[in-house]
Amino acid sequence: CSILNVFKTATAKGASTRAHVLATALALFRDKGFDETTMREVAAAAGLSLGAAYHYFASKEAIILAYYADVQDQHGERAREALAATTDLRDRLAAVVHTKLDVLAGDRRYTGNPTHPLSFLGAATRPLQLASMRVFDEALGETTLPAELRRIAPTALWALQMGLLLYFLYDDSPNQARTRRLVDGAMELVVRLLTVIRLPFF
């Protein structure tokens, strides 16, 4: 039992240290830039030896991948919590996008630049893109649509979200209120179009 407790304590400490290294590295990337920041600087800022830093992340690229995973984990958690609160399709689809905006709000200045490692437009974000599509698939739930449309709908909604995110990056209204209104209006239009598609035609 004592051995198990020691193992749990060590595991929890390791997870806490890893999260600290990740947060420290991201702060440096945002402040100095990805290319200008070295792993040695990350280790020093985190209060670790270089070897200890490499124990948690093999490279700066591994840190960025961990950032992507954290973004999607946060988005998935927030979106599913919002989805559990409503069965209205428009509200469900809007909730997926609104929660994405919430997660990315702090990185607006980086995420739209395809050359920046924190960009959602970068090549390394493919797993994040697929995970985001799955959240839209959950939001659609048991929505009755023609089979082919139901299959491609999550991808189409993800593409719409990408356009909304680009608008979000350049929105200088307080708390990006214009983007929030645009999201709600866009999802209202999507639901109306889906309703028309579901109608029988003779």
CSV table of C-alpha atoms in Angstrom, one decimal:
chain,number,residue,atom,x,y,z
A,1,CYS,CA,0.0,0.0,0.0
A,2,SER,CA,2.9,2.4,0.9
A,3,ILE,CA,4.6,1.5,-2.4
A,4,LEU,CA,1.4,2.4,-4.3
A,5,ASN,CA,1.1,5.7,-2.5
A,6,VAL,CA,4.7,6.5,-3.4
A,7,PHE,CA,4.0,5.7,-7.0
A,8,LYS,CA,0.8,7.9,-7.0
A,9,THR,CA,2.8,10.7,-5.4
A,10,ALA,CA,5.6,10.4,-7.9
A,11,THR,CA,3.1,10.3,-10.8
A,12,ALA,CA,1.2,13.3,-9.6
A,13,LYS,CA,4.5,15.2,-9.1
A,14,GLY,CA,5.6,14.3,-12.6
A,15,ALA,CA,2.4,15.4,-14.2
A,16,SER,CA,2.6,18.7,-12.2
A,17,THR,CA,6.2,19.3,-13.3
A,18,ARG,CA,5.4,18.5,-16.9
A,19,ALA,CA,2.5,21.0,-16.9
A,20,HIS,CA,4.9,23.6,-15.4
A,21,VAL,CA,7.4,23.0,-18.1
A,22,LEU,CA,4.7,23.3,-20.8
A,23,ALA,CA,3.3,26.5,-19.4
A,24,THR,CA,6.8,28.0,-19.0
A,25,ALA,CA,7.8,27.1,-22.6
A,26,LEU,CA,4.6,28.5,-24.1
A,27,ALA,CA,5.1,31.8,-22.2
A,28,LEU,CA,8.6,32.0,-23.6
A,29,PHE,CA,7.4,31.2,-27.1
A,30,ARG,CA,4.8,33.9,-26.9
A,31,ASP,CA,7.3,36.4,-25.5
A,32,LYS,CA,10.5,35.7,-27.4
A,33,GLY,CA,9.3,33.6,-30.3
A,34,PHE,CA,9.6,29.9,-31.0
A,35,ASP,CA,12.8,29.9,-33.0
A,36,GLU,CA,14.5,32.3,-30.6
A,37,THR,CA,13.8,30.2,-27.6
A,38,THR,CA,16.1,27.3,-26.7
A,39,MET,CA,15.4,24.3,-24.6
A,40,ARG,CA,18.1,25.4,-22.2
A,41,GLU,CA,16.1,28.7,-21.6
A,42,VAL,CA,13.0,26.7,-21.1
A,43,ALA,CA,14.7,24.5,-18.5
A,44,ALA,CA,16.3,27.5,-16.7
A,45,ALA,CA,12.9,29.4,-16.6
A,46,ALA,CA,11.2,26.3,-15.2
A,47,GLY,CA,13.9,25.8,-12.6
A,48,LEU,CA,15.1,22.5,-14.0
A,49,SER,CA,18.3,21.1,-15.4
A,50,LEU,CA,18.4,20.7,-19.2
A,51,GLY,CA,18.3,16.9,-18.9
A,52,ALA,CA,15.2,17.1,-16.7
A,53,ALA,CA,13.5,19.3,-19.2
A,54,TYR,CA,14.3,16.9,-22.0
A,55,HIS,CA,12.8,14.1,-19.8
A,56,TYR,CA,9.4,15.7,-20.1
A,57,PHE,CA,9.7,17.0,-23.7
A,58,ALA,CA,12.2,15.6,-26.2
A,59,SER,CA,12.1,18.8,-28.3
A,60,LYS,CA,10.4,22.2,-28.7
A,61,GLU,CA,8.2,20.5,-31.4
A,62,ALA,CA,7.0,18.0,-28.7
A,63,ILE,CA,6.0,21.0,-26.6
A,64,ILE,CA,3.9,22.4,-29.4
A,65,LEU,CA,2.2,19.0,-29.9
A,66,ALA,CA,1.4,19.0,-26.2
A,67,TYR,CA,-0.1,22.5,-26.6
A,68,TYR,CA,-2.3,21.2,-29.5
A,69,ALA,CA,-3.4,18.2,-27.3
A,70,ASP,CA,-4.2,20.5,-24.4
A,71,VAL,CA,-6.2,22.9,-26.6
A,72,GLN,CA,-8.3,20.0,-27.9
A,73,ASP,CA,-8.8,18.5,-24.5
A,74,GLN,CA,-10.0,21.8,-23.1
A,75,HIS,CA,-12.3,22.3,-26.1
A,76,GLY,CA,-13.7,18.8,-25.9
A,77,GLU,CA,-14.4,19.2,-22.2
A,78,ARG,CA,-16.1,22.6,-22.5
A,79,ALA,CA,-18.0,21.7,-25.7
A,80,ARG,CA,-19.4,18.4,-24.2
A,81,GLU,CA,-20.4,20.2,-21.0
A,82,ALA,CA,-22.3,22.8,-23.2
A,83,LEU,CA,-23.8,20.0,-25.4
A,84,ALA,CA,-25.2,18.2,-22.3
A,85,ALA,CA,-27.2,21.4,-21.4
A,86,THR,CA,-29.3,21.6,-24.6
A,87,THR,CA,-30.9,19.5,-27.3
A,88,ASP,CA,-31.5,22.5,-29.7
A,89,LEU,CA,-29.4,21.9,-32.8
A,90,ARG,CA,-28.6,25.6,-33.4
A,91,ASP,CA,-27.5,26.0,-29.8
A,92,ARG,CA,-25.4,22.8,-29.9
A,93,LEU,CA,-23.5,23.8,-33.1
A,94,ALA,CA,-23.0,27.3,-31.8
A,95,ALA,CA,-21.7,26.0,-28.5
A,96,VAL,CA,-19.0,24.0,-30.3
A,97,VAL,CA,-17.7,27.1,-31.9
A,98,HIS,CA,-18.1,29.4,-28.9
A,99,THR,CA,-16.1,27.1,-26.7
A,100,LYS,CA,-13.4,26.9,-29.3
A,101,LEU,CA,-13.2,30.7,-29.3
A,102,ASP,CA,-13.0,30.6,-25.5
A,103,VAL,CA,-10.0,28.3,-25.5
A,104,LEU,CA,-8.1,30.2,-28.2
A,105,ALA,CA,-8.9,33.7,-26.9
A,106,GLY,CA,-5.5,34.1,-25.2
A,107,ASP,CA,-3.6,33.1,-28.3
A,108,ARG,CA,-5.4,35.2,-30.9
A,109,ARG,CA,-2.2,37.0,-32.1
A,110,TYR,CA,-0.5,33.7,-32.8
A,111,THR,CA,-3.1,31.2,-34.0
A,112,GLY,CA,-3.8,32.9,-37.4
A,113,ASN,CA,-0.2,33.1,-38.5
A,114,PRO,CA,0.5,29.8,-40.5
A,115,THR,CA,4.2,30.2,-39.9
A,116,HIS,CA,3.8,30.3,-36.1
A,117,PRO,CA,4.0,27.0,-34.3
A,118,LEU,CA,1.0,27.8,-32.3
A,119,SER,CA,-1.1,28.4,-35.4
A,120,PHE,CA,-4.2,26.3,-36.0
A,121,LEU,CA,-3.4,26.7,-39.7
A,122,GLY,CA,-0.1,24.8,-39.4
A,123,ALA,CA,0.6,21.4,-40.8
A,124,ALA,CA,1.0,19.8,-37.4
A,125,THR,CA,-2.6,20.5,-36.4
A,126,ARG,CA,-4.2,17.7,-38.4
A,127,PRO,CA,-4.9,15.5,-35.3
A,128,LEU,CA,-6.5,18.6,-33.8
A,129,GLN,CA,-8.6,19.2,-36.9
A,130,LEU,CA,-9.9,15.7,-36.9
A,131,ALA,CA,-10.7,15.8,-33.2
A,132,SER,CA,-12.6,19.1,-33.7
A,133,MET,CA,-14.7,17.4,-36.5
A,134,ARG,CA,-15.6,14.6,-34.1
A,135,VAL,CA,-17.0,17.2,-31.6
A,136,PHE,CA,-19.2,18.6,-34.4
A,137,ASP,CA,-20.3,15.0,-35.2
A,138,GLU,CA,-21.3,14.7,-31.5
A,139,ALA,CA,-23.2,18.0,-31.7
A,140,LEU,CA,-25.2,16.7,-34.7
A,141,GLY,CA,-26.2,13.7,-32.7
A,142,GLU,CA,-29.1,11.8,-34.3
A,143,THR,CA,-29.9,14.6,-36.7
A,144,THR,CA,-31.7,13.0,-39.7
A,145,LEU,CA,-30.0,13.9,-42.9
A,146,PRO,CA,-29.3,12.1,-46.2
A,147,ALA,CA,-26.5,9.6,-45.5
A,148,GLU,CA,-23.9,11.3,-47.7
A,149,LEU,CA,-24.6,14.7,-46.2
A,150,ARG,CA,-24.5,13.3,-42.7
A,151,ARG,CA,-21.1,11.9,-43.5
A,152,ILE,CA,-19.5,15.1,-44.7
A,153,ALA,CA,-21.4,17.5,-42.4
A,154,PRO,CA,-18.8,17.5,-39.6
A,155,THR,CA,-16.1,18.4,-42.0
A,156,ALA,CA,-18.2,21.2,-43.5
A,157,LEU,CA,-19.0,22.5,-40.1
A,158,TRP,CA,-15.3,22.4,-39.2
A,159,ALA,CA,-14.5,24.4,-42.3
A,160,LEU,CA,-17.1,27.0,-41.4
A,161,GLN,CA,-15.5,27.2,-37.9
A,162,MET,CA,-12.1,27.9,-39.5
A,163,GLY,CA,-13.6,30.8,-41.4
A,164,LEU,CA,-15.2,32.1,-38.2
A,165,LEU,CA,-11.9,31.7,-36.4
A,166,LEU,CA,-10.2,33.9,-39.0
A,167,TYR,CA,-12.8,36.6,-38.5
A,168,PHE,CA,-12.2,36.2,-34.7
A,169,LEU,CA,-8.5,37.0,-35.1
A,170,TYR,CA,-9.2,40.4,-36.6
A,171,ASP,CA,-12.2,41.3,-34.6
A,172,ASP,CA,-11.3,44.3,-32.4
A,173,SER,CA,-14.8,44.7,-30.9
A,174,PRO,CA,-15.0,44.4,-27.1
A,175,ASN,CA,-14.6,40.7,-26.2
A,176,GLN,CA,-14.9,40.0,-29.9
A,177,ALA,CA,-18.7,40.5,-29.6
A,178,ARG,CA,-19.1,40.7,-33.4
A,179,THR,CA,-17.6,37.3,-33.8
A,180,ARG,CA,-20.0,35.9,-31.2
A,181,ARG,CA,-23.0,37.3,-33.0
A,182,LEU,CA,-21.7,36.0,-36.3
A,183,VAL,CA,-21.3,32.5,-34.9
A,184,ASP,CA,-25.0,32.5,-33.7
A,185,GLY,CA,-26.2,33.9,-37.0
A,186,ALA,CA,-24.2,31.4,-39.0
A,187,MET,CA,-25.5,28.4,-37.0
A,188,GLU,CA,-29.0,29.7,-37.3
A,189,LEU,CA,-28.5,29.7,-41.1
A,190,VAL,CA,-26.9,26.2,-41.0
A,191,VAL,CA,-29.9,24.8,-39.1
A,192,ARG,CA,-32.4,26.3,-41.6
A,193,LEU,CA,-30.5,24.9,-44.5
A,194,LEU,CA,-30.4,21.5,-42.9
A,195,THR,CA,-34.2,21.7,-42.2
A,196,VAL,CA,-34.8,22.4,-45.9
A,197,ILE,CA,-32.6,19.5,-46.9
A,198,ARG,CA,-34.6,17.2,-44.7
A,199,LEU,CA,-37.9,18.2,-46.2
A,200,PRO,CA,-39.4,15.6,-48.7
A,201,PHE,CA,-39.6,16.9,-52.3
A,202,PHE,CA,-42.2,15.6,-54.8
